[in-house]
XYZ file of C-alpha atoms in Angstrom:
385
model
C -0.832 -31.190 -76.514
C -0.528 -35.199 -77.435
C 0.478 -35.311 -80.927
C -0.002 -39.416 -81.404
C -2.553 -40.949 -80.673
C -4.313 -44.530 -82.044
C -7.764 -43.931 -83.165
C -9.514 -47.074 -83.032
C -13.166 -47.880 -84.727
C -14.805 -50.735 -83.922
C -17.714 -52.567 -85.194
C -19.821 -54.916 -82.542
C -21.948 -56.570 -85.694
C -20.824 -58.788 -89.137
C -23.734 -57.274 -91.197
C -25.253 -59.571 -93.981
C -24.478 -57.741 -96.512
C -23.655 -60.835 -98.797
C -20.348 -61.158 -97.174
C -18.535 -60.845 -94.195
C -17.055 -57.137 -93.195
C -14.654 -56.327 -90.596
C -13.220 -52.549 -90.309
C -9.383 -52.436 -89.357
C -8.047 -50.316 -86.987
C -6.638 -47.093 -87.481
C -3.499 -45.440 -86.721
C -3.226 -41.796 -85.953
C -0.110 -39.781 -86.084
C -0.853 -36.308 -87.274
C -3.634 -37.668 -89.067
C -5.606 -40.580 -89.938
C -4.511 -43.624 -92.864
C -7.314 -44.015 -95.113
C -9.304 -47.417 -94.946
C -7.944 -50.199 -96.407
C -10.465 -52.291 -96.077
C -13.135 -52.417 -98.635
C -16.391 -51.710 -97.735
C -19.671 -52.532 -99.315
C -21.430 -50.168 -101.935
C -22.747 -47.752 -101.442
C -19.741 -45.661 -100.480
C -21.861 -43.334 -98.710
C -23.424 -42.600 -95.398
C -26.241 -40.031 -95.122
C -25.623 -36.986 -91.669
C -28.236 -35.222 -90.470
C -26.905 -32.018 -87.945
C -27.941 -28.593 -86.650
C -24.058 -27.424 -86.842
C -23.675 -24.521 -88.723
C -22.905 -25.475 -92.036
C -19.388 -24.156 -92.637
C -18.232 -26.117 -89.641
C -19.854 -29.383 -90.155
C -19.425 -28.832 -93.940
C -14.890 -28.711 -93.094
C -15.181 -31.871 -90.635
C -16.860 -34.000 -93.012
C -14.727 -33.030 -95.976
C -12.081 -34.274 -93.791
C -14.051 -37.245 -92.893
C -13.990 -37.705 -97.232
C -10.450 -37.435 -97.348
C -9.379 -39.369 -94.320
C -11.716 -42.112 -94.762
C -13.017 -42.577 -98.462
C -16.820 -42.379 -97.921
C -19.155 -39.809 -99.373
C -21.305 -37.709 -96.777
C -24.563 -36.557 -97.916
C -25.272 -33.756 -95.550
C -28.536 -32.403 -94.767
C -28.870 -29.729 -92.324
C -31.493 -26.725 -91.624
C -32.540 -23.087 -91.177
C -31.121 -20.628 -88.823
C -34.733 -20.101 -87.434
C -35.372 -23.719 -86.696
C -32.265 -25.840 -86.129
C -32.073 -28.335 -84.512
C -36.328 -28.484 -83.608
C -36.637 -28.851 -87.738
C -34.644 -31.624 -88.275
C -35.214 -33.380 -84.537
C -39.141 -33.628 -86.150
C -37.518 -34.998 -89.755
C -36.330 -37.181 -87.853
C -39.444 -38.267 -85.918
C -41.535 -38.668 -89.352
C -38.820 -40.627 -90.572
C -38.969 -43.171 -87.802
C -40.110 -46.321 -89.458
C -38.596 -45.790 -92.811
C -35.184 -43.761 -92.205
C -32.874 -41.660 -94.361
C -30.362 -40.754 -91.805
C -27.674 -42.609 -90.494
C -26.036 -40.499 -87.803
C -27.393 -37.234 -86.053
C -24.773 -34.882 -85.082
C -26.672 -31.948 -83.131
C -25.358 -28.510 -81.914
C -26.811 -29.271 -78.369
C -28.608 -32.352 -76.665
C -32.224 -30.997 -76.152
C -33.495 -32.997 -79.189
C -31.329 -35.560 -79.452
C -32.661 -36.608 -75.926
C -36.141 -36.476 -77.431
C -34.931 -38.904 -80.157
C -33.736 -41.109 -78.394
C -36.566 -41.356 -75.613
C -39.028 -42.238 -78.936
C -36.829 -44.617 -80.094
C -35.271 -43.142 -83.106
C -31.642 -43.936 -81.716
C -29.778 -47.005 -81.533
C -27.692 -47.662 -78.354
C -23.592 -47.397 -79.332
C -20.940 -48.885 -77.391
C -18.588 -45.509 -76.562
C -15.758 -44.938 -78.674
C -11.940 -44.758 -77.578
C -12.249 -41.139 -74.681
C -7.993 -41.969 -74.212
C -6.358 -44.320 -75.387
C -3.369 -43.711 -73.628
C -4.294 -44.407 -70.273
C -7.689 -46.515 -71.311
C -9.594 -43.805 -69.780
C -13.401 -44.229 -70.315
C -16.038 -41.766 -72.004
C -17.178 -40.064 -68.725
C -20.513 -40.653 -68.098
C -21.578 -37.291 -67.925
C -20.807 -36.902 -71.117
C -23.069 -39.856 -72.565
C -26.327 -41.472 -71.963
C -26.635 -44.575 -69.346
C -28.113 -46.698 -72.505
C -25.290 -45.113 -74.755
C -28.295 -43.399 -77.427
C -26.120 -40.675 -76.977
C -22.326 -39.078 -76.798
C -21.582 -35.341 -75.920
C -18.405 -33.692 -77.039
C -17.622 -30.094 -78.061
C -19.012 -27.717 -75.693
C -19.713 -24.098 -75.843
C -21.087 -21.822 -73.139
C -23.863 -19.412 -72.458
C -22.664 -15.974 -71.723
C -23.865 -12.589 -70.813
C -22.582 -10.034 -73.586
C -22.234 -6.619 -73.768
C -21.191 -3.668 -75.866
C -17.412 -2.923 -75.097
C -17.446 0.905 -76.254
C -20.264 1.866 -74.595
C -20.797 -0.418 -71.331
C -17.436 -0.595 -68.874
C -16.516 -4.102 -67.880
C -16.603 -3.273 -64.654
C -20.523 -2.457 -64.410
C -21.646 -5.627 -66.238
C -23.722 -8.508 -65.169
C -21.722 -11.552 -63.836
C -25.012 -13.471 -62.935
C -28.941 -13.748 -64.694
C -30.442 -11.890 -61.439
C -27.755 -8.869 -62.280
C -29.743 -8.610 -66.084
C -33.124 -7.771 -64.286
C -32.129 -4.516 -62.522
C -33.688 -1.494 -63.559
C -30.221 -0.139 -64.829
C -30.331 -1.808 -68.012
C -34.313 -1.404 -68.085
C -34.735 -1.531 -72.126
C -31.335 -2.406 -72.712
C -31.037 -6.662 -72.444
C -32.403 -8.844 -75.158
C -32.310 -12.588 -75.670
C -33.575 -14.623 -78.186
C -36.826 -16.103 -78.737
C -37.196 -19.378 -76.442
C -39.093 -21.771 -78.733
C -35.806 -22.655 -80.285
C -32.129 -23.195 -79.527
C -29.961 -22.906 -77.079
C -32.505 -19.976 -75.332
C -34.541 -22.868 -74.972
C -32.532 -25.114 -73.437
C -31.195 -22.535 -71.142
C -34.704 -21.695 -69.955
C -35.561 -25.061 -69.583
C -31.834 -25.648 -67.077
C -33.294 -22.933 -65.221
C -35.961 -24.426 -63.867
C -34.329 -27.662 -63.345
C -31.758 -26.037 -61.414
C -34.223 -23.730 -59.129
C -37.906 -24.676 -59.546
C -40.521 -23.335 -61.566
C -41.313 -20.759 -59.075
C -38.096 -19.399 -58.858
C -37.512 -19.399 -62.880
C -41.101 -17.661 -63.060
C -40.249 -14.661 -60.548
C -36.817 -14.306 -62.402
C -38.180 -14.200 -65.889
C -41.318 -11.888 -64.707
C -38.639 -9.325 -63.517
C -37.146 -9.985 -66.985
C -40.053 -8.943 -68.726
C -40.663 -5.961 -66.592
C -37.544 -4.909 -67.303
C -38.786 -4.339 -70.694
C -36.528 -7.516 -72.145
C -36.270 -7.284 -76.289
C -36.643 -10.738 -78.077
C -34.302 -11.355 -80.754
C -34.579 -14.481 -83.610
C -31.344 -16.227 -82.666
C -28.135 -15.784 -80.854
C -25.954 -14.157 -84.026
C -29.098 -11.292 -83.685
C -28.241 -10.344 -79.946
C -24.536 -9.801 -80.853
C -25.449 -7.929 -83.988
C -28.136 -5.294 -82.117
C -25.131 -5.253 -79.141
C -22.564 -4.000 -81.534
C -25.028 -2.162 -82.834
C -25.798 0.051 -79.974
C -29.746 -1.311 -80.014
C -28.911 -2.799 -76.905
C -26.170 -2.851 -73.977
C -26.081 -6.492 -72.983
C -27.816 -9.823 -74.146
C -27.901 -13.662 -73.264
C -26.388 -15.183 -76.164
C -23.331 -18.251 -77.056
C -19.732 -18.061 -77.155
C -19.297 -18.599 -80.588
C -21.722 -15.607 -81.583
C -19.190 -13.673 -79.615
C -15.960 -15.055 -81.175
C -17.835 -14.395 -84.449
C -18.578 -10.648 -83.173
C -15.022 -10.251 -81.988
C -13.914 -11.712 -85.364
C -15.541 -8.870 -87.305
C -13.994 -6.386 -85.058
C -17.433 -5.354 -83.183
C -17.266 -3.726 -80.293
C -18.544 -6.748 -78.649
C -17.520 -8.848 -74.963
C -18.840 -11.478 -73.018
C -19.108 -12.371 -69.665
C -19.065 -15.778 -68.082
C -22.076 -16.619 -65.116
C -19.824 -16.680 -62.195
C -20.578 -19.353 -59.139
C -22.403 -17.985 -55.963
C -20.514 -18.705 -53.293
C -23.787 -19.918 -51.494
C -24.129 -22.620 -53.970
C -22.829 -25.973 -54.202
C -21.428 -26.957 -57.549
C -22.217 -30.574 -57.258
C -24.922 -32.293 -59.395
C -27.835 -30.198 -58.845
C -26.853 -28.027 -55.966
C -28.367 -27.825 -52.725
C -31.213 -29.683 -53.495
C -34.849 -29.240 -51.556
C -37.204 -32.361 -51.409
C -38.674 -30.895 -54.320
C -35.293 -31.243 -56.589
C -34.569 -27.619 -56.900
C -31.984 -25.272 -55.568
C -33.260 -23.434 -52.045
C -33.358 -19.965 -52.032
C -29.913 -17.612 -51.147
C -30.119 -15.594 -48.797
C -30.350 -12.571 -50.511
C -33.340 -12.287 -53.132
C -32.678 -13.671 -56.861
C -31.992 -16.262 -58.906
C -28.906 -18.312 -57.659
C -25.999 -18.358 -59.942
C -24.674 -21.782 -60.482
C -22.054 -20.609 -63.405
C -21.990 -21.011 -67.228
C -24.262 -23.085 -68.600
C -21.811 -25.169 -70.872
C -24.059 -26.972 -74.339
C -22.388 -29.973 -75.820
C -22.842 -30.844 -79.278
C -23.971 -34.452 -79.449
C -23.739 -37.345 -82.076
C -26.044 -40.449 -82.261
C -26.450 -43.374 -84.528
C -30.105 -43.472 -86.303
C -31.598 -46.840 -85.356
C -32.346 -48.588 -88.672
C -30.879 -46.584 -90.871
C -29.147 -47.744 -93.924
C -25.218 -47.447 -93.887
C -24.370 -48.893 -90.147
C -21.182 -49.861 -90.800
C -20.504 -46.634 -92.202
C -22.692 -44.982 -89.390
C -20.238 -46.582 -87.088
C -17.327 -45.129 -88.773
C -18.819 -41.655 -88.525
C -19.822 -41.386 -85.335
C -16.709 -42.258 -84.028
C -14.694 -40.159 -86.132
C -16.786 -37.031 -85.162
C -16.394 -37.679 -81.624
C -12.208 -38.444 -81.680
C -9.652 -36.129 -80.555
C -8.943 -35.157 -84.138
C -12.327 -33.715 -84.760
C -12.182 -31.977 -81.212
C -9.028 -30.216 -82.032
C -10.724 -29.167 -85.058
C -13.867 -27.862 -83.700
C -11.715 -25.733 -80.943
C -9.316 -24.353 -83.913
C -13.129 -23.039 -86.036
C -14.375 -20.224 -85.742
C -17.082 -21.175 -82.889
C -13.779 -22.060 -80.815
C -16.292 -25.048 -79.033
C -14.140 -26.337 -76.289
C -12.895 -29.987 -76.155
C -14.369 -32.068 -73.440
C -10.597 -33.663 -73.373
C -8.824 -31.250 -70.755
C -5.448 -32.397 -71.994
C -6.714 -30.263 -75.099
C -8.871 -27.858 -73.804
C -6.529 -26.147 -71.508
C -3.715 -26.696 -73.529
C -1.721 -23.621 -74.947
C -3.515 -22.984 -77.807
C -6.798 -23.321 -76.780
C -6.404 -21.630 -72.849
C -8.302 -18.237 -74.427
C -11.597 -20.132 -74.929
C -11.436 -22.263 -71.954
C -14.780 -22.123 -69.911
C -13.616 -21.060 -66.893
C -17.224 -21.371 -64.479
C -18.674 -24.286 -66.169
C -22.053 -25.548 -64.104
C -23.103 -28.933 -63.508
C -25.789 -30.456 -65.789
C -28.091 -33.115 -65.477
C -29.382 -33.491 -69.143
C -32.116 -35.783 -68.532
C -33.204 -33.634 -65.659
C -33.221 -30.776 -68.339
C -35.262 -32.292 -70.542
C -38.109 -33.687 -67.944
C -38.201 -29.386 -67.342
C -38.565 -28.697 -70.867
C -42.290 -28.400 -70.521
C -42.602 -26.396 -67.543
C -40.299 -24.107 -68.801
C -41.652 -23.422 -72.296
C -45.243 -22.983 -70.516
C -44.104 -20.223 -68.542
C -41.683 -18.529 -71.144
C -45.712 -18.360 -73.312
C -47.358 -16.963 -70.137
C -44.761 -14.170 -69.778
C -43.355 -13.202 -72.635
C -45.670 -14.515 -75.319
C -45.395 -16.705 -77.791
């Protein structure tokens, strides 16, 4: 792994603030020098996220240290996430608190920023090194938005009871009648459930999505309240295999539960470019043998935004590019959640090669959100609300 590296914030805007303001650049070797320049009171900036508070709660104690401004943190229930604070957010549109949004996945954030809530933000330093750009599938095309941190949807399963050899590597291997009574996910008004449902049918069609998640139901599918709940009722015995995160599964393993996971391997029969082998309709065509194509592991970025308006930019600025540097990658990958850097010079270094995603699909976020609707509207017609 690079061990020195510059870390360089920039600010596109002198604010009128009563004087002029320029931030200095930052050096990073091991870890960063504290700003030397003085900004104006109030030493604060106010963070909205959906990250689980222990993790966001370390990075921005960091951020305290490393950089000398207070973080008022305000984050939200298990039960609602990110859909809480993404509608916070929305009533606070012409009058806001926040001042960056750091979210666990880029569902709402995209929703934010197509109502105007985000402010566009030139991409930070990606590597500095060789002056390597943020990749753009990693950002927005009007820059509302920067994804970093990823973790991946997996199929788990009980490792006492279930051999490795007999589980599910794909979503059409869940519905057979084997594990009738035996699969659960969570409920798919909220998290990353949702966004996987709605990635479904922007990958294959509504039709397709429909059929798979009728034979779902049929199957006699139990609905769980979050991700953390499948791993708990698979260690548990309640059920032999469920659709749930990797970091619920790290946190399972960390506990000592009997608990695995699975990544969604690629069908040979599928391409893994940008949306596959696309019909004139957008969505996949059928294989040739019946099911839902498996286009591998749906990887989920977190994300981090500026709030448009809000009332620390400067040290908005600051924060957002702190939370998306190397520094804070490393230290997302070295938590508990083990969320993997989108840097592969650190992802599949040596310390991190145990949590590398090794089927990753190809996601068009934008795409995914457009689907959102569909997908939620059939999820209600099948499985209820």
């Amino acid at each position: 792994m690079r061990t020195a590296r510059e870390w360089v914030v920039s600010v596109s805007a002198v604010l009128a603030l009563g004087a002029a303001l320029v931030v200095a650049a930052l050096a990073f070797s091991g870890r960063f020098d504290r700003v030397s320049t003085k900004l104006p009171p109030p030493r604060k900036v106010v963070l909205y996220t959906s990250v689980d508070d222990p993790i966001a709660r370390a990075v921005v104690d960091r951020f305290r240290l490393d950089m000398q401004i207070i973080v008022e943190l305000v984050g939200d229930t298990e039960a609602t996430k990110t859909t809480g604070l993404v509608q916070r957010l929305l009533a606070e549109k012409d009058s806001p608190r926040a001042d960056v949004w750091w979210s666990s996945e880029p569902m709402g954030t995209i929703l934010l920023a197509r109502e105007g809530v985000l402010a566009p933000m030139e991409s930070p330093p990606y590597n500095i090194e060789t002056g390597e750009a943020w990749p753009e599938e990693f950002k927005s095309p009007d820059g509302t938005w920067h994804a970093f941190a990823q973790r991946a949807r997996v199929i788990g399963y009980n490792s006492r009871w279930v051999r490795a050899t007999t589980t599910p590597m794909t979503l059409r291997d869940v519905v057979d009648p084997e594990w009738k009574g035996r699969v659960g996910i969570a409920r798919p008004q909220f998290g990353t459930t949702r966004t996987h449902m709605a990635a479904l049918v922007a990958w294959h069609g509504p039709e397709l999505f429909r059929e798979w998640l009728e034979a779902l139901h049929a199957n006699e599918v139990r609905l769980f309240d979050g991700n953390a709940s499948i791993v708990r009722a698979i260690a548990m015995g309640e059920i032999d295999l469920g659709l749930t995160d990797t970091d619920d599964v790290w946190s399972g393993m960390r506990n000592a539960w009997p608990v695995a996971m699975n990544y969604e391997i690629v069908d040979e029969r599928v391409s893994r470019t940008r949306g596959g082998q696309e019909s004139p309709g957008g969505a996949l065509r059928r294989p040739a043998a019946a099911g839902l194509p498996s286009m591998g592991s749906l990887t989920i970025p977190n994300t981090v935004s500026i709030v448009r308006g809000g009332p620390n930019p400067v040290q908005a600025r600051i924060l957002a590019e702190y939370l998306l540097s190397e520094r804070t990658e490393i230290m997302l990958a070295q938590s508990e959640q083990h969320t993997m850097p989108i840097r592969p010079w650190i992802s599949h270094s040596r310390e991190f090669s145990t949590y590398v995603i090794p089927t990753p699909a190809a996601v068009d976020w934008e795409r995914v959100a457009d689907a959102m609707p569909e997908a939620m509207r059939i999820c209600e017609e099948v499985l209820g609300r």
